[in-house]
Amino acid sequence: MRYQFVLALAVSVGALAAQQLKFTAAFERLSEKATETVNVSLDPQTLGFASKFLSDGNKDEAQAKKVVSKLTGIQVRSFEFDKEGAYTEADVNDIRAQVKGPEWSLIVSSRSKKDRESAEIYLHRDGGLVIIAAEPKELTVVNIMGKIDPSELRSLGGQFGVPKNIMPEGATPKPSPAKAKDKDEDEE
Amino acid sequence: MDPLENDFREALSREPAPDWFAERVMARVREQKPQPKQSLGWLRWAAAVAMVVVVIGGVRFDQVRRERLAGEQAKQQLMLALQVTGSKLHMAQVRVQSIDRPRPE
């Protein structure tokens, strides 16, 4: 029994570690160049603690509480720069390299060469989520760990700026990137 | 010697107490009921307990206040993270929709 518990614990810790992005020192140093930085790292303990302070009476907070109950961590790094070229493609590629494994699927990828913007959404087969949003003067990486699935993301629709139909019905993370909704826009 | 000084000396000269004085004093003492010894022990205990309650209450109040502050801070961080997530999901959706939409010829 104890062995099973330890095994289950090890598996869940392993799953969490697999979903967690590691930000390099070079990436973290982008904050020195940024005019505005959002740096949020919430571990399971802090998430649980924070959710205790989410009110059931407030619609947004009640919904967030429901979603957060299945999460094991959230990491957000968002940098806003006053000029272009403050970050390099290598900075973004460091993140992309971590979501290249078969356990990750790219479900949305949109690139605009004209606006030099890109947005990529990756789902982990165990439920994690990574968003990489790059604009000429802004770079954002969101890493949500835990058992969030597309339907739960849909339940956040209309709140916190999350669009109501961000995830198509029945969308589930699949290991094969072949089914990714990958749109490359070339407006040049 | 100055007559005034003499008067003073006479007036203030030591005189032995009359014989009846000691007896009366002792009789009065005997008459008086022995006063129960007023114990201040309980008062001390009450003060000590009150002080402990105040200290524990103060510490607990401070703990709760700090906990609430930390919780509110964590909640703000969580809401900020969800807002950033939301805005980026929105951005991705708008991009995908704008690509899906047929372009005017």
CSV table of C-alpha atoms in Angstrom, one decimal:
chain,number,residue,atom,x,y,z
A,1,MET,CA,0.0,0.0,0.0
A,2,ARG,CA,2.8,2.4,1.0
A,3,TYR,CA,4.7,1.3,-2.1
A,4,GLN,CA,1.7,2.2,-4.3
A,5,PHE,CA,1.4,5.6,-2.6
A,6,VAL,CA,5.0,6.4,-3.2
A,7,LEU,CA,4.7,5.2,-6.8
A,8,ALA,CA,1.6,7.4,-7.4
A,9,LEU,CA,3.4,10.3,-5.8
A,10,ALA,CA,6.5,9.8,-7.9
A,11,VAL,CA,4.3,9.5,-11.1
A,12,SER,CA,2.4,12.7,-10.3
A,13,VAL,CA,5.7,14.6,-9.4
A,14,GLY,CA,7.1,13.3,-12.7
A,15,ALA,CA,4.1,14.4,-14.6
A,16,LEU,CA,4.3,17.9,-13.1
A,17,ALA,CA,8.0,18.1,-13.9
A,18,ALA,CA,7.3,17.0,-17.4
A,19,GLN,CA,4.8,19.9,-17.9
A,20,GLN,CA,6.9,22.5,-16.2
A,21,LEU,CA,9.0,24.8,-18.4
A,22,LYS,CA,12.4,25.8,-17.3
A,23,PHE,CA,13.2,29.4,-18.0
A,24,THR,CA,16.9,29.9,-18.7
A,25,ALA,CA,18.8,32.6,-17.0
A,26,ALA,CA,19.2,34.4,-20.4
A,27,PHE,CA,15.4,34.3,-20.7
A,28,GLU,CA,14.8,35.7,-17.2
A,29,ARG,CA,17.3,38.4,-18.0
A,30,LEU,CA,14.9,39.8,-20.6
A,31,SER,CA,13.2,41.5,-17.7
A,32,GLU,CA,16.2,43.9,-17.5
A,33,LYS,CA,15.5,45.1,-21.0
A,34,ALA,CA,11.7,45.2,-20.5
A,35,THR,CA,9.7,48.2,-19.7
A,36,GLU,CA,7.0,46.1,-18.2
A,37,THR,CA,7.3,42.6,-16.8
A,38,VAL,CA,4.8,40.1,-15.5
A,39,ASN,CA,6.5,37.3,-13.6
A,40,VAL,CA,4.2,34.9,-11.9
A,41,SER,CA,5.1,31.5,-10.5
A,42,LEU,CA,2.5,29.7,-8.5
A,43,ASP,CA,3.3,26.3,-7.1
A,44,PRO,CA,0.6,23.8,-5.9
A,45,GLN,CA,0.8,25.2,-2.3
A,46,THR,CA,0.4,28.8,-3.4
A,47,LEU,CA,-2.3,27.9,-5.8
A,48,GLY,CA,-4.3,26.1,-3.1
A,49,PHE,CA,-3.7,29.0,-0.7
A,50,ALA,CA,-4.8,31.5,-3.3
A,51,SER,CA,-7.9,29.6,-4.1
A,52,LYS,CA,-9.0,29.8,-0.5
A,53,PHE,CA,-9.3,33.5,-1.0
A,54,LEU,CA,-11.4,33.2,-4.2
A,55,SER,CA,-14.9,34.0,-3.3
A,56,ASP,CA,-17.7,31.7,-4.2
A,57,GLY,CA,-20.0,34.7,-4.5
A,58,ASN,CA,-18.1,36.2,-7.3
A,59,LYS,CA,-18.8,34.5,-10.6
A,60,ASP,CA,-15.3,35.0,-12.0
A,61,GLU,CA,-13.6,33.9,-8.9
A,62,ALA,CA,-15.9,30.9,-8.4
A,63,GLN,CA,-15.1,29.7,-11.9
A,64,ALA,CA,-11.4,30.3,-11.4
A,65,LYS,CA,-11.6,28.3,-8.2
A,66,LYS,CA,-13.1,25.4,-10.0
A,67,VAL,CA,-10.4,25.4,-12.7
A,68,VAL,CA,-7.6,26.1,-10.3
A,69,SER,CA,-8.5,23.1,-8.1
A,70,LYS,CA,-7.1,20.8,-10.8
A,71,LEU,CA,-4.0,22.8,-11.5
A,72,THR,CA,-0.6,22.1,-9.9
A,73,GLY,CA,1.2,25.2,-11.0
A,74,ILE,CA,1.2,28.3,-13.2
A,75,GLN,CA,4.1,30.2,-14.6
A,76,VAL,CA,3.8,33.4,-16.6
A,77,ARG,CA,6.6,35.5,-18.0
A,78,SER,CA,5.5,38.5,-20.0
A,79,PHE,CA,7.9,41.2,-21.2
A,80,GLU,CA,7.0,44.4,-22.9
A,81,PHE,CA,9.8,46.3,-24.5
A,82,ASP,CA,10.0,49.9,-25.7
A,83,LYS,CA,11.8,49.0,-28.9
A,84,GLU,CA,11.9,46.0,-31.3
A,85,GLY,CA,14.6,43.4,-31.3
A,86,ALA,CA,15.0,43.3,-27.5
A,87,TYR,CA,14.5,39.5,-27.6
A,88,THR,CA,15.8,37.1,-30.2
A,89,GLU,CA,14.4,34.1,-31.9
A,90,ALA,CA,16.8,32.0,-29.9
A,91,ASP,CA,15.0,33.1,-26.7
A,92,VAL,CA,11.7,31.8,-28.1
A,93,ASN,CA,13.3,28.7,-29.5
A,94,ASP,CA,14.6,27.8,-26.0
A,95,ILE,CA,11.0,27.5,-25.0
A,96,ARG,CA,9.8,25.8,-28.1
A,97,ALA,CA,12.5,23.2,-27.7
A,98,GLN,CA,10.9,22.2,-24.4
A,99,VAL,CA,7.6,21.4,-26.0
A,100,LYS,CA,8.8,19.4,-28.9
A,101,GLY,CA,8.4,16.0,-27.3
A,102,PRO,CA,5.7,13.6,-28.3
A,103,GLU,CA,3.8,14.3,-25.1
A,104,TRP,CA,3.2,17.8,-26.3
A,105,SER,CA,0.8,18.7,-29.2
A,106,LEU,CA,0.7,22.0,-31.0
A,107,ILE,CA,-3.0,22.7,-31.2
A,108,VAL,CA,-2.9,26.3,-32.4
A,109,SER,CA,-0.2,28.1,-34.3
A,110,SER,CA,-0.6,31.4,-35.9
A,111,ARG,CA,2.1,33.5,-37.5
A,112,SER,CA,1.9,36.7,-39.3
A,113,LYS,CA,5.0,37.7,-41.2
A,114,LYS,CA,3.5,41.2,-41.8
A,115,ASP,CA,2.9,42.0,-38.2
A,116,ARG,CA,5.7,39.7,-37.0
A,117,GLU,CA,3.4,38.2,-34.5
A,118,SER,CA,3.1,34.6,-33.6
A,119,ALA,CA,0.9,32.7,-31.1
A,120,GLU,CA,1.3,29.0,-30.3
A,121,ILE,CA,-0.7,26.9,-28.0
A,122,TYR,CA,0.6,23.5,-26.9
A,123,LEU,CA,-1.2,20.9,-24.8
A,124,HIS,CA,0.4,18.2,-22.8
A,125,ARG,CA,-1.1,14.8,-23.0
A,126,ASP,CA,-1.6,14.9,-19.2
A,127,GLY,CA,-3.3,18.2,-19.4
A,128,GLY,CA,-0.7,20.9,-19.2
A,129,LEU,CA,-0.8,24.0,-21.4
A,130,VAL,CA,1.9,26.3,-22.9
A,131,ILE,CA,1.2,29.5,-24.7
A,132,ILE,CA,3.9,31.3,-26.5
A,133,ALA,CA,2.9,34.7,-27.8
A,134,ALA,CA,5.5,36.8,-29.6
A,135,GLU,CA,5.1,40.3,-30.9
A,136,PRO,CA,7.8,42.7,-32.0
A,137,LYS,CA,7.8,44.5,-28.7
A,138,GLU,CA,6.3,41.9,-26.5
A,139,LEU,CA,7.0,38.3,-25.5
A,140,THR,CA,4.7,36.2,-23.3
A,141,VAL,CA,5.0,32.6,-22.2
A,142,VAL,CA,2.3,31.0,-20.1
A,143,ASN,CA,2.8,27.6,-18.6
A,144,ILE,CA,-0.2,26.0,-16.9
A,145,MET,CA,0.5,22.7,-15.2
A,146,GLY,CA,-2.1,20.2,-14.0
A,147,LYS,CA,-5.1,18.4,-15.3
A,148,ILE,CA,-6.7,21.2,-17.3
A,149,ASP,CA,-8.4,20.0,-20.4
A,150,PRO,CA,-9.9,22.0,-23.3
A,151,SER,CA,-13.4,21.7,-21.9
A,152,GLU,CA,-12.2,23.3,-18.7
A,153,LEU,CA,-10.5,26.1,-20.6
A,154,ARG,CA,-13.8,26.6,-22.4
A,155,SER,CA,-15.5,27.0,-19.0
A,156,LEU,CA,-13.3,30.0,-18.5
A,157,GLY,CA,-14.7,31.4,-21.7
A,158,GLY,CA,-16.0,35.0,-21.4
A,159,GLN,CA,-13.9,35.5,-18.2
A,160,PHE,CA,-10.5,37.0,-17.7
A,161,GLY,CA,-10.6,37.9,-21.4
A,162,VAL,CA,-10.7,34.3,-22.5
A,163,PRO,CA,-12.8,34.0,-25.6
A,164,LYS,CA,-15.8,31.8,-25.3
A,165,ASN,CA,-14.9,29.3,-28.0
A,166,ILE,CA,-11.2,29.3,-27.8
A,167,MET,CA,-11.1,25.5,-27.8
A,168,PRO,CA,-13.2,23.7,-30.4
A,169,GLU,CA,-15.6,21.1,-29.0
A,170,GLY,CA,-14.0,17.7,-28.5
A,171,ALA,CA,-10.5,19.0,-28.8
A,172,THR,CA,-8.1,16.9,-26.8
A,173,PRO,CA,-4.4,16.9,-26.7
A,174,LYS,CA,-3.0,14.4,-29.2
A,175,PRO,CA,0.6,13.4,-29.4
A,176,SER,CA,0.6,13.8,-33.2
A,177,PRO,CA,1.2,17.4,-34.3
A,178,ALA,CA,-0.4,16.5,-37.6
A,179,LYS,CA,-3.8,17.5,-36.3
A,180,ALA,CA,-2.7,20.8,-35.0
A,181,LYS,CA,-4.7,23.8,-36.1
A,182,ASP,CA,-1.6,25.4,-37.6
A,183,LYS,CA,-2.1,28.5,-39.6
A,184,ASP,CA,0.7,30.4,-41.2
A,185,GLU,CA,-0.3,33.7,-42.5
A,186,ASP,CA,1.8,35.3,-45.1
A,187,GLU,CA,0.5,38.7,-45.9
A,188,GLU,CA,3.6,40.0,-47.6
B,1,MET,CA,17.1,80.1,79.6
B,2,ASP,CA,14.5,81.8,77.5
B,3,PRO,CA,11.1,81.4,79.1
B,4,LEU,CA,9.6,80.4,75.7
B,5,GLU,CA,12.3,77.7,75.3
B,6,ASN,CA,11.5,76.5,78.8
B,7,ASP,CA,7.8,76.3,78.0
B,8,PHE,CA,8.6,74.2,74.9
B,9,ARG,CA,10.8,71.9,76.9
B,10,GLU,CA,8.1,71.3,79.4
B,11,ALA,CA,5.5,70.8,76.8
B,12,LEU,CA,7.5,68.4,74.8
B,13,SER,CA,9.2,66.5,77.6
B,14,ARG,CA,8.9,62.7,77.5
B,15,GLU,CA,6.3,61.3,79.8
B,16,PRO,CA,5.7,57.7,80.4
B,17,ALA,CA,2.4,56.3,79.2
B,18,PRO,CA,-0.2,55.9,81.8
B,19,ASP,CA,-0.7,52.3,83.2
B,20,TRP,CA,-4.0,51.9,81.6
B,21,PHE,CA,-2.8,52.7,78.1
B,22,ALA,CA,-1.2,49.3,77.3
B,23,GLU,CA,-4.2,47.4,78.8
B,24,ARG,CA,-6.6,49.4,76.7
B,25,VAL,CA,-4.7,49.0,73.5
B,26,MET,CA,-4.4,45.2,74.1
B,27,ALA,CA,-8.1,45.1,74.9
B,28,ARG,CA,-9.0,46.9,71.7
B,29,VAL,CA,-6.8,44.5,69.8
B,30,ARG,CA,-8.5,41.5,71.3
B,31,GLU,CA,-11.9,43.1,70.5
B,32,GLN,CA,-11.1,43.4,66.8
B,33,LYS,CA,-12.0,40.3,64.8
B,34,PRO,CA,-9.0,38.9,63.1
B,35,GLN,CA,-9.3,40.1,59.5
B,36,PRO,CA,-9.3,37.3,57.0
B,37,LYS,CA,-6.1,37.5,55.2
B,38,GLN,CA,-6.9,39.0,51.8
B,39,SER,CA,-5.5,36.7,49.2
B,40,LEU,CA,-4.2,38.3,46.1
B,41,GLY,CA,-3.3,35.0,44.5
B,42,TRP,CA,-6.3,34.8,42.3
B,43,LEU,CA,-5.8,38.3,41.1
B,44,ARG,CA,-2.3,37.6,40.1
B,45,TRP,CA,-3.5,34.5,38.3
B,46,ALA,CA,-6.3,36.4,36.6
B,47,ALA,CA,-3.8,39.0,35.5
B,48,ALA,CA,-1.4,36.4,34.2
B,49,VAL,CA,-4.2,34.6,32.3
B,50,ALA,CA,-5.4,37.9,30.9
B,51,MET,CA,-1.9,38.7,29.8
B,52,VAL,CA,-1.4,35.3,28.1
B,53,VAL,CA,-4.8,35.6,26.4
B,54,VAL,CA,-3.9,39.1,25.1
B,55,VAL,CA,-0.5,38.0,23.9
B,56,ILE,CA,-1.8,34.8,22.2
B,57,GLY,CA,-4.7,36.8,20.8
B,58,GLY,CA,-2.3,39.5,19.5
B,59,VAL,CA,0.0,36.9,17.9
B,60,ARG,CA,-3.0,35.1,16.3
B,61,PHE,CA,-4.4,38.3,15.0
B,62,ASP,CA,-1.1,39.2,13.5
B,63,GLN,CA,-0.8,35.7,12.0
B,64,VAL,CA,-4.3,35.9,10.5
B,65,ARG,CA,-3.6,39.4,9.2
B,66,ARG,CA,-0.3,38.2,7.6
B,67,GLU,CA,-2.0,35.1,6.2
B,68,ARG,CA,-4.8,37.2,4.7
B,69,LEU,CA,-2.3,39.6,3.1
B,70,ALA,CA,-0.3,36.7,1.7
B,71,GLY,CA,-3.5,35.1,0.4
B,72,GLU,CA,-4.7,38.3,-1.2
B,73,GLN,CA,-1.3,38.7,-2.8
B,74,ALA,CA,-1.4,35.1,-4.1
B,75,LYS,CA,-5.0,35.6,-5.4
B,76,GLN,CA,-3.9,38.8,-7.2
B,77,GLN,CA,-1.0,36.8,-8.8
B,78,LEU,CA,-3.4,34.1,-9.8
B,79,MET,CA,-5.9,36.5,-11.3
B,80,LEU,CA,-3.1,38.3,-13.2
B,81,ALA,CA,-1.8,35.0,-14.5
B,82,LEU,CA,-5.4,34.0,-15.7
B,83,GLN,CA,-5.8,37.5,-17.2
B,84,VAL,CA,-2.5,37.2,-19.2
B,85,THR,CA,-3.5,33.6,-20.2
B,86,GLY,CA,-6.9,34.9,-21.3
B,87,SER,CA,-5.6,37.8,-23.3
B,88,LYS,CA,-3.1,35.6,-25.1
B,89,LEU,CA,-5.7,32.9,-25.8
B,90,HIS,CA,-7.8,35.7,-27.2
B,91,MET,CA,-5.0,37.0,-29.3
B,92,ALA,CA,-4.5,33.5,-30.7
B,93,GLN,CA,-8.2,33.1,-31.4
B,94,VAL,CA,-8.4,36.5,-33.2
B,95,ARG,CA,-5.4,35.6,-35.3
B,96,VAL,CA,-6.8,32.2,-36.3
B,97,GLN,CA,-10.3,33.7,-37.0
B,98,SER,CA,-8.8,36.5,-39.1
B,99,ILE,CA,-6.9,33.9,-41.2
B,100,ASP,CA,-10.1,31.7,-41.5
B,101,ARG,CA,-12.1,34.6,-42.7
B,102,PRO,CA,-12.0,34.9,-46.6
B,103,ARG,CA,-10.2,38.0,-47.7
B,104,PRO,CA,-12.0,40.5,-49.8
B,105,GLU,CA,-10.9,40.4,-53.4
